[in-house]
Amino acid sequence: MWEFLDKAGEAAMRRTRIAAVAATAALVLAGCVGTGAGPTGKRVAGDADIPELTWAMPGAPRSLDIAHALDTRSNLAIFAAFDGLLRMDADGELQPALATSWTNPDPLTYVYKLRQGVTFWDGKPMTAEDVAHSLRRQADPAEAAETQLYLTRLKEVAATGPDEVTVRLTTPDPMFKYVPALVWIVQQKEYAEAAGKSLGSPEKPGMGTGPYRVTRFSPADGVDFERHDGYWDTRPKVAKLAYKPIPDPEALRLAMMSGEVDGTFGVPLQDIRKWERTAGISMYYTRTISVNYLSMDVTTAPFDDVHVRRAIAHSVDRQGLLDPLFGGRARLSSSPVSSLQLETMVGKEKAAEVIGSLPTYPFDLGKAKEELAKSRYAGGFTVEVPYPTTQPWSRLLLENLARNLSTIGVTLVPKAQPDQQWVANIYAHKDLKLQIMRAGGGTPYPGEMLPMMFGQASAGPNGFNTANFADPELEAKLGSLGEDVAPIAEIMRLNAEEVPYVPLFEEDAAHALRAERVFSPDPTPWLAGFNWAIALKAAA
Amino acid sequence: MFVLAFLGKRVLAAAVTLLVTSFLVFSLLAASPGSPEQTLLGARQPTPELIAALRAQHRLDDPFPVRYWHWLSGVLELDFGRSVRSSREVVDILAERLDVTLWLGLYAFVLVLLVAVPAGLSAGIRRDTAWDRGVTVTALLGVSAPPFAVGLMLLSVFGVGLGWFPVFGAGSGFADRISHLTLPAVALAVAGVAIVARQTRAATMDVTAKDFITFAEARGLPRRVVLGRYALRNSALPVITSAGLVLAYSLTGAVLVESTFALPGLGSLLVESVSTKDIPVVQGLALLTAALVIGVNLIVDLCYLGLDPRVRHAGGV
Amino acid sequence: MIVRALSAFALGLVVIAALLGDWIAPFDPGAQDLAGTAMPPDAAHWLGTDELGRDVLSRLIAGTRTALLGPALVALGVAVLSTAIGLLAGYRGGWVDSAIMRAVDLVYAIPPLLVAIVVVGVFGGGYPLAIGVLIALSVPADTRMVRSAVLAQRNLAYVEAARTVGLGRGRILFAHLLPNVLPTVVANLLLSFVGALVGLAALAFLGLGVGTGAPDWGRMLAENKGLVDLNPAAMIGPAVLITVVAASVTLLGDRLYDLMSARGRDAGRA
Amino acid sequence: MLDVRDLTVHDGRSRVLVRGVSFRVGPGETVGLVGESGSGKSLTARALVSLLPQELRSGGSARLDDTELLGRKDLRGVRGHRVALLMQDPFTMLNPLATVGTHLVESLPGRADRVEVARRLAEVGIDDPAVAGRYPFQLSGGMRQRVALAAALAKDPGLLIADEPTTALDVTTQRDVLALLRRIQTERRMGLVLITHDLRVARQACDRVLVMYAGALVESARSADLDAPAHPYTAGLLRSVPSVTHRQPVLLGIPGSVPAAADVVDRCPFADRCGWAEPACTEHAPPLVDLGDRATACRRHGGIDLSPPELAEPDAEPVGDARATLLDVADLVKVYRSIGLRRTEHTALAGVSLHVGEGESLAVVGESGSGKTTLARAVLGLTDPTSGRITLGGLDVTSYRRLRSADRARARRLVQCVFQDPYSSLNPAHTVGYTLAESLRRRGEDLDVESEVDSLLDLVGLPASYAGRRPVALSGGQRQRVAIARALAVRPRLLVCDEPVAALDVSVQAQVLEVLRKANRELGIALLFITHDLAVARQVTDRMVVMHRGRIVEHGATADVLDAPTHPYTVRLVQSVPDAAPHTEGEAHVTQ
């Protein structure tokens, strides 16, 4: 659930035990809100086959085995080819896939009924043992799977019948129900065991039941897919799908412009003005569940003074930056909890009510000055703020903040750092002071991030409580997180009053597609649990 | 006999250089910030099993020289370890990426030779003419322009504006690859062309001032003999040296050009690996680069040997 | 001639910008206008604005000093070290020379920028480390040139005469050899400057040449490369400036070398 | 066959470098073009084969039979075929990357076979056909010059222009090559233009001699008639040539130095250095007046007497046996070992012993490679001998490095040197005054540096104002005098002179030699005088050693060795000296 977009983010996620669909978070997109369209307006899907289609992403998959590829780019390739047990719909609801139904007889037991007559790419039928092994394998410590972070409470997985798999947990886990959609990717047991460590590599890309077979895979220049004709579900329209890495966003845009690439997910929002103006490209926007924020270490000077934190909160021109940083495709955030997750849980109205009642800190340098004057550091101070070089918007935000703070006597020096170093600093949990961060969960559950941001256990090395904001009362609230929204709302309020974290923006995700293609259905915030390749159609 | 000794000496020197480089490269792991385990762990879960496995695999419990020896003997069998990022064999990753960079480097090198040598030669012979001044100024700008800026410009003009060339990817098959790599190769070649053209011009001016050229002309030798056998061959040595340097440096350029054109080569691999601190890959890349550079230098030496009888017969240049 | 005049003019402007900086910039280089970001050039903003609505021209002018400082440091560092080592190796000869030259050969063929990418990337040391690495790796090539210039002078009669007269080694090195290898040193100095200018810009382009918050050409080029469509001037500006300064300084180096070595050369020697 | 009329050469800005040169060469005739550096003789030669440097232009006319040579666009069939050029330096004239055979094959018309190559090599006196497979760097200088000659003659040209073909060669080789040139010329009945700075060579080898000065032809005469010159410059040149047979009491040169051709276009170029000049000489350029067999450009040629004055008796030099030994070299050996793969050894000195007494002057003569320079460097402490012993003023200076610093400083004050190349002798970065002052301070006394500098300059015959000049503003002879002054500044007791006048024009060489003689006789400084020029040695030294391949083959009083050489090598050396006046021996010696 935690996410620092791009490479840094991926790395961060995989290192922690924090539950999260890191990967997908980058483009985890929630309920299809505001689907934009190209200059000619929304198009309708036609019925024609697309013989070849090229999809581009900033990087190639590292592996095609979800156990060792828990990042956005790899996951997109995996979800295009393989099936999971379940899928997530546009509202974040779970839908049948390889499992036709499931039950949760007690908080520790999940029973899945499997679809019959499903065959692997090689024509062999899928068995319950294949399905069970696919998850069991990931929980095996010897496998050192990145997906283990979802499976810490997993006790056992067993084929309990020819069409039934049963999972048992050690303790209740409000988020386990999403695992079958997010990481339970079915691989043929025989193939996986034969491949061993090299499963997911170019030599042994994998054996699944999904709509596409992998014909070629290279971690350097992407994947080629070919339609699997024996697919159990709707036949996809694209016959041959190529997945290409293009790291430079500008090169990617040029490639799309020239028609060499048909589409991409996750266009940098800073660039969308440019993309919007590019002929022949339709843009699609969805909300996401990621929130970016400033974090201040409440245990070190000068951020141990709430007035200083409020002064900082008043100094960010969030409204003004909305356009230059995100092309207007973001909304101001007033809490570290994603509003989309909140809405998914309690509905729009209730969510708006909870959020509306929180105190806010509008951009007002006068008030910032007042707050600073009230603090113990009225004379101002100097602080260096690191940011990862791959995160251009954080540089712009910090430069804006630095400029504003300079008028009230505070010197802020933005300091670019290579991703890895920046991530390492966060992990080391030292010299945190002021940080610019981004959190993004993987499931629709709004309490997903809170233990990480406010828990006592996270206020140390390898933890993400970068504000070191923790006390027993808060700990108790975190302990009571469940299907009730109340403790979540209380933590939101506490944050708004004490401002260890200054919520900044909730970004949208922008996706681009050549105008002669359409998405049907449109992309949703829950892309992780969904086969996007099936949704690609020719425009009518 | 002498030629063999000469070669033996050069190969020995190359081996020593590689050895020293390998030591420095190996030290990267120990010297990089954070403990070696942490670095090798990358983003993986720090399970005790994994840490133990890594410690055993990299012999972290052994003293430094032993570790180095162990690593070096692995390297000699082309075992650079596994990537921290993808857990793949480093050598596989390198092999996969080498292809594009070799193509790019050689393509650019061919461009350099095809453009720079005739340009420099003609400028050197027709010195102080408008043509000479044109070549000189163009070369000056070429040396000075950052390759990535040239790349971006080529990309927007010829790739997008005119649509003559594809704008990303390395292509497959010969013709396709040539068309894909033309713009990157040009971007990469610009600086090289400039350097080699300047060098060729200087060498030509130097040689044409020599007595043996005048004497050849005085004997009424045809112009093509004077230019070819005399001017070109005698200016070849400095030109080859600079061309070798350009070839060796093309990997630096590849780093910049590959990131501009989104090519999956060694250059972009280096940037990715460096920014994710994938030390084993960086080590492999560094050694490969050193080997390439040293290899190019050996080839340059061979050219000297072939071209200059003084080296063949007397030893030493 | 025209080229030389143009380059002198360009260098003049750059030097003025470096000296006067903020005074001649039309706008406060830090002033942000979030309502007018990424605007193409117009009458007020000759080179348009960047992503935070800052005036690109003013930032270019304000960044001149920073942009030149790093390369200048590299060039000076390289010049001092390579001259000292080159003089020592060339004049002493023998095992000192052999040892130095073996070491130099070792590093000579290694592209400095590549090492800078690795070292700066892995160690994350930023700008100072980048400068250090560029100095360390550029020294060998220049040392070679200084050394061969020294070797060319060392056996000339005036040096032997100085030895015969009984002058000390220091005096011979600094009063006699140094003035005569100075053309090489100065030419190298300017070439190192150019190399460092382009090299540091490349590091910035790759996101490794990290500096402080002050504007800098290399960083502007990297930071504004996303504006290639909205306000190309924001990217082309620094690219052109780097190219022009590099070319002009190269030209200046060639020219100075010719002038300085002509000073001691005999015109009418048969 | 060759008729040159009013040949001019000027540079891009129309500065004249050669003006109005006219002469003829008949078949089988050898014409010598003589002049010092800057006279324009080489440019004249280059212009005739259209090989002037790019920025230079020629004017006038030069017809070879019916073909105009100047200003041709298309030189096919002319250059190489009709007229060929042989150049000075055999070390740089041949393509270093091509074999001898290749040089000949590419030059020969049609398809040449090995037999033809061998025949051509035989013609220039190379009988070993294996030479065809060798590269130039594997040959000696004389061999290279022969190969170059064969290549130049490959297309059988009717006219050969040889530009200082023997200057870079040793005297003995020089004689052979000159003889070869003459032989081939006679056999082929070829026209030959021999360009040289050495009047003796020209007289010996040529039928007619043309004397050039500052870009203009000043005199033309048959070789035999040169004893009675018709131009003051020719007379001056003849006087300046030192004699190998007699020691002259006073060495005469021509005062001043050669002006640039462009500065003297409308006047007599020699007027400023001429003892007979009158105001009218500088009013306009005197034309070359044809006097039948000869021609001169002196407007006063009828009115002045240019015949050489009567010769005074050579003074008998005292050879001091009783002198204390200053320098003693005993059994000196120097072996150069190359390090690296192919260990080669080169023995430069193979056991040399000699001594120099206080105030004595010893000549060391020999050809290049004889080891004489190595000897000088060892004495100067610039190189450490392999074995043997050098004692200087009672101090063992075999290895300067091992001396205590006080002793080393003392040794450095005992011996000083003058090197061959005036152009590298002085640091171009410093003024004359700086150089001298630096040296003066090493004397270790309290002195008024400025006045000492002035007196040093005075000693070597230079005005005090020169202290402020940099070497670039000085002529070669002036530089060499400054170099001597620098050496004398320390008040040494021994002066090592390594070919001090070899790089100087003959007209200024006398000035430098005279300064050295003065230092020796008046200041009592001993000389170790290294030279390849026996005539020069005769003028300056009392005793002589002859070196050959690292050994001393003969020694004795200078006059004895030269007049009655005993060792065959010495005999050959003495015979190789081109005589200044072959017919009337001794007439070239002049007194004031």
Short mmCIF file of N, CA, C and O in Angstrom, two decimals, chain A residues 270 294 315-317 321 325 385-387 391-407 410-416 434 436, chain C residues 29-34 50-54 59 211-216 219-220 223-224:
data_model
loop_
_atom_site.label_atom_id
_atom_site.label_comp_id
_atom_site.label_asym_id
_atom_site.label_seq_id
_atom_site.Cartn_x
_atom_site.Cartn_y
_atom_site.Cartn_z
N GLN A 270 2.55 15.71 -15.38
CA GLN A 270 3.19 16.97 -15.73
C GLN A 270 3.19 17.20 -17.24
O GLN A 270 3.22 18.32 -17.70
N LEU A 294 3.64 15.75 2.68
CA LEU A 294 4.90 16.09 3.34
C LEU A 294 4.89 15.43 4.70
O LEU A 294 3.86 15.43 5.39
N SER A 315 2.14 27.04 3.83
CA SER A 315 3.04 27.64 2.83
C SER A 315 3.04 26.93 1.49
O SER A 315 3.74 27.35 0.58
N VAL A 316 2.30 25.87 1.39
CA VAL A 316 2.29 25.15 0.11
C VAL A 316 1.13 25.66 -0.74
O VAL A 316 -0.03 25.58 -0.33
N ASP A 317 1.46 26.15 -1.90
CA ASP A 317 0.41 26.66 -2.79
C ASP A 317 -0.16 25.48 -3.59
O ASP A 317 0.08 25.33 -4.77
N LEU A 321 -0.31 24.86 -7.68
CA LEU A 321 0.55 23.85 -8.30
C LEU A 321 -0.23 22.77 -9.05
O LEU A 321 0.33 22.02 -9.83
N LEU A 325 1.83 21.13 -12.09
CA LEU A 325 2.41 19.83 -11.75
C LEU A 325 1.64 18.66 -12.33
O LEU A 325 2.20 17.66 -12.70
N VAL A 385 15.88 19.27 2.13
CA VAL A 385 14.88 18.24 1.86
C VAL A 385 15.30 17.42 0.65
O VAL A 385 15.39 17.93 -0.46
N PRO A 386 15.57 16.12 0.86
CA PRO A 386 15.95 15.29 -0.28
C PRO A 386 14.74 14.86 -1.09
O PRO A 386 13.62 14.78 -0.55
N TYR A 387 14.96 14.65 -2.36
CA TYR A 387 13.89 14.08 -3.17
C TYR A 387 14.53 13.22 -4.25
O TYR A 387 15.66 13.46 -4.65
N GLN A 391 11.46 11.74 -9.59
CA GLN A 391 10.16 12.28 -9.20
C GLN A 391 10.12 13.77 -9.49
O GLN A 391 10.25 14.58 -8.58
N PRO A 392 10.00 14.16 -10.75
CA PRO A 392 10.17 15.57 -11.09
C PRO A 392 9.20 16.49 -10.35
O PRO A 392 9.57 17.60 -9.98
N TRP A 393 7.99 16.02 -10.15
CA TRP A 393 7.06 16.95 -9.52
C TRP A 393 7.48 17.30 -8.11
O TRP A 393 7.20 18.39 -7.62
N SER A 394 8.18 16.40 -7.41
CA SER A 394 8.57 16.76 -6.04
C SER A 394 9.60 17.88 -6.06
O SER A 394 9.61 18.73 -5.18
N ARG A 395 10.43 17.88 -7.09
CA ARG A 395 11.37 18.99 -7.20
C ARG A 395 10.62 20.31 -7.35
O ARG A 395 10.88 21.28 -6.65
N LEU A 396 9.65 20.31 -8.26
CA LEU A 396 8.91 21.55 -8.49
C LEU A 396 8.17 21.99 -7.24
O LEU A 396 8.17 23.17 -6.86
N LEU A 397 7.56 21.02 -6.55
CA LEU A 397 6.81 21.38 -5.35
C LEU A 397 7.75 21.96 -4.30
O LEU A 397 7.46 22.97 -3.68
N LEU A 398 8.91 21.32 -4.15
CA LEU A 398 9.86 21.80 -3.14
C LEU A 398 10.41 23.17 -3.52
O LEU A 398 10.62 24.02 -2.65
N GLU A 399 10.66 23.37 -4.80
CA GLU A 399 11.16 24.69 -5.19
C GLU A 399 10.12 25.76 -4.94
O GLU A 399 10.44 26.88 -4.53
N ASN A 400 8.85 25.42 -5.15
CA ASN A 400 7.79 26.36 -4.86
C ASN A 400 7.71 26.63 -3.36
O ASN A 400 7.66 27.77 -2.90
N LEU A 401 7.77 25.56 -2.60
CA LEU A 401 7.70 25.69 -1.15
C LEU A 401 8.88 26.51 -0.64
O LEU A 401 8.73 27.38 0.22
N ALA A 402 10.04 26.24 -1.18
CA ALA A 402 11.24 26.95 -0.76
C ALA A 402 11.08 28.45 -0.99
O ALA A 402 11.41 29.28 -0.15
N ARG A 403 10.56 28.76 -2.16
CA ARG A 403 10.36 30.17 -2.50
C ARG A 403 9.37 30.81 -1.51
O ARG A 403 9.61 31.90 -1.01
N ASN A 404 8.27 30.13 -1.22
CA ASN A 404 7.27 30.69 -0.32
C ASN A 404 7.82 30.82 1.09
O ASN A 404 7.63 31.84 1.76
N LEU A 405 8.53 29.77 1.53
CA LEU A 405 9.05 29.80 2.90
C LEU A 405 10.09 30.89 3.07
O LEU A 405 10.25 31.44 4.17
N SER A 406 10.79 31.21 2.01
CA SER A 406 11.84 32.22 2.14
C SER A 406 11.24 33.56 2.56
O SER A 406 11.93 34.37 3.19
N THR A 407 9.97 33.77 2.26
CA THR A 407 9.36 35.06 2.65
C THR A 407 9.04 35.10 4.14
O THR A 407 8.79 36.16 4.68
N VAL A 410 12.22 31.08 6.52
CA VAL A 410 12.66 29.69 6.57
C VAL A 410 13.39 29.37 5.27
O VAL A 410 12.91 29.70 4.19
N THR A 411 14.57 28.77 5.40
CA THR A 411 15.31 28.39 4.20
C THR A 411 15.17 26.89 3.97
O THR A 411 15.58 26.09 4.80
N LEU A 412 14.58 26.56 2.83
CA LEU A 412 14.43 25.15 2.49
C LEU A 412 15.30 24.88 1.26
O LEU A 412 15.20 25.60 0.27
N VAL A 413 16.17 23.89 1.36
CA VAL A 413 17.05 23.57 0.24
C VAL A 413 16.65 22.21 -0.33
O VAL A 413 16.88 21.19 0.30
N PRO A 414 16.07 22.17 -1.53
CA PRO A 414 15.75 20.88 -2.13
C PRO A 414 17.04 20.20 -2.55
O PRO A 414 17.95 20.86 -3.05
N LYS A 415 17.14 18.92 -2.30
CA LYS A 415 18.39 18.22 -2.61
C LYS A 415 18.06 16.96 -3.39
O LYS A 415 17.44 16.04 -2.85
N ALA A 416 18.45 16.96 -4.63
CA ALA A 416 18.16 15.79 -5.47
C ALA A 416 19.04 14.63 -5.04
O ALA A 416 20.20 14.81 -4.70
N LEU A 434 12.12 16.80 7.22
CA LEU A 434 11.03 17.03 6.28
C LEU A 434 11.25 16.14 5.07
O LEU A 434 12.32 16.14 4.47
N ILE A 436 9.33 14.43 1.41
CA ILE A 436 8.17 14.43 0.54
C ILE A 436 7.91 12.98 0.13
O ILE A 436 8.81 12.30 -0.33
N PRO C 29 15.23 35.67 -11.06
CA PRO C 29 15.29 34.31 -11.60
C PRO C 29 14.50 33.31 -10.75
O PRO C 29 14.18 32.22 -11.22
N GLY C 30 14.21 33.66 -9.50
CA GLY C 30 13.48 32.71 -8.66
C GLY C 30 11.97 32.95 -8.66
O GLY C 30 11.21 32.14 -8.13
N ALA C 31 11.56 34.09 -9.21
CA ALA C 31 10.14 34.46 -9.12
C ALA C 31 9.29 33.48 -9.91
O ALA C 31 9.55 33.20 -11.07
N GLN C 32 8.25 32.95 -9.23
CA GLN C 32 7.41 31.95 -9.87
C GLN C 32 6.07 32.57 -10.24
O GLN C 32 5.55 33.42 -9.54
N ASP C 33 5.54 32.11 -11.35
CA ASP C 33 4.23 32.56 -11.77
C ASP C 33 3.44 31.31 -12.15
O ASP C 33 3.51 30.84 -13.28
N LEU C 34 2.76 30.76 -11.17
CA LEU C 34 2.11 29.48 -11.40
C LEU C 34 0.97 29.58 -12.41
O LEU C 34 0.49 28.57 -12.92
N ASP C 50 9.49 28.49 -17.45
CA ASP C 50 9.62 27.06 -17.19
C ASP C 50 8.39 26.53 -16.45
O ASP C 50 7.36 27.19 -16.38
N GLU C 51 8.54 25.35 -15.90
CA GLU C 51 7.37 24.68 -15.33
C GLU C 51 6.78 25.38 -14.11
O GLU C 51 5.66 25.11 -13.71
N LEU C 52 7.57 26.25 -13.49
CA LEU C 52 7.03 27.01 -12.36
C LEU C 52 6.80 28.46 -12.76
O LEU C 52 6.67 29.33 -11.91
N GLY C 53 6.82 28.73 -14.06
CA GLY C 53 6.54 30.07 -14.53
C GLY C 53 7.70 31.02 -14.31
O GLY C 53 7.51 32.24 -14.28
N ARG C 54 8.92 30.49 -14.16
CA ARG C 54 10.07 31.37 -13.99
C ARG C 54 10.63 31.74 -15.36
O ARG C 54 10.55 30.95 -16.30
N ARG C 59 16.97 32.96 -15.66
CA ARG C 59 17.60 31.83 -14.99
C ARG C 59 18.90 31.42 -15.68
O ARG C 59 19.87 31.05 -15.02
N GLY C 211 22.94 19.23 -7.97
CA GLY C 211 23.53 20.42 -7.39
C GLY C 211 22.62 21.01 -6.33
O GLY C 211 21.70 20.34 -5.85
N THR C 212 22.86 22.22 -5.98
CA THR C 212 21.99 22.89 -5.02
C THR C 212 20.81 23.51 -5.75
O THR C 212 20.62 23.29 -6.93
N GLY C 213 20.06 24.30 -5.06
CA GLY C 213 18.86 24.85 -5.67
C GLY C 213 19.12 25.91 -6.73
O GLY C 213 18.23 26.25 -7.50
N ALA C 214 20.36 26.40 -6.78
CA ALA C 214 20.63 27.49 -7.71
C ALA C 214 20.50 27.02 -9.15
O ALA C 214 20.75 25.86 -9.46
N PRO C 215 20.09 27.91 -10.04
CA PRO C 215 19.96 27.50 -11.44
C PRO C 215 21.32 27.16 -12.03
O PRO C 215 22.34 27.73 -11.64
N ASP C 216 21.33 26.24 -12.93
CA ASP C 216 22.57 25.79 -13.56
C ASP C 216 22.18 25.26 -14.93
O ASP C 216 21.14 24.63 -15.10
N ARG C 219 21.53 21.46 -15.37
CA ARG C 219 20.30 21.04 -14.72
C ARG C 219 19.09 21.59 -15.44
O ARG C 219 18.07 20.92 -15.57
N MET C 220 19.20 22.83 -15.93
CA MET C 220 18.05 23.39 -16.65
C MET C 220 17.75 22.56 -17.89
O MET C 220 16.59 22.29 -18.21
N GLU C 223 16.13 19.47 -16.59
CA GLU C 223 14.83 19.71 -15.99
C GLU C 223 13.80 20.15 -17.02
O GLU C 223 12.62 19.85 -16.90
N ASN C 224 14.25 20.88 -18.02
CA ASN C 224 13.30 21.43 -18.97
C ASN C 224 13.13 20.57 -20.21
O ASN C 224 12.50 20.98 -21.16
#
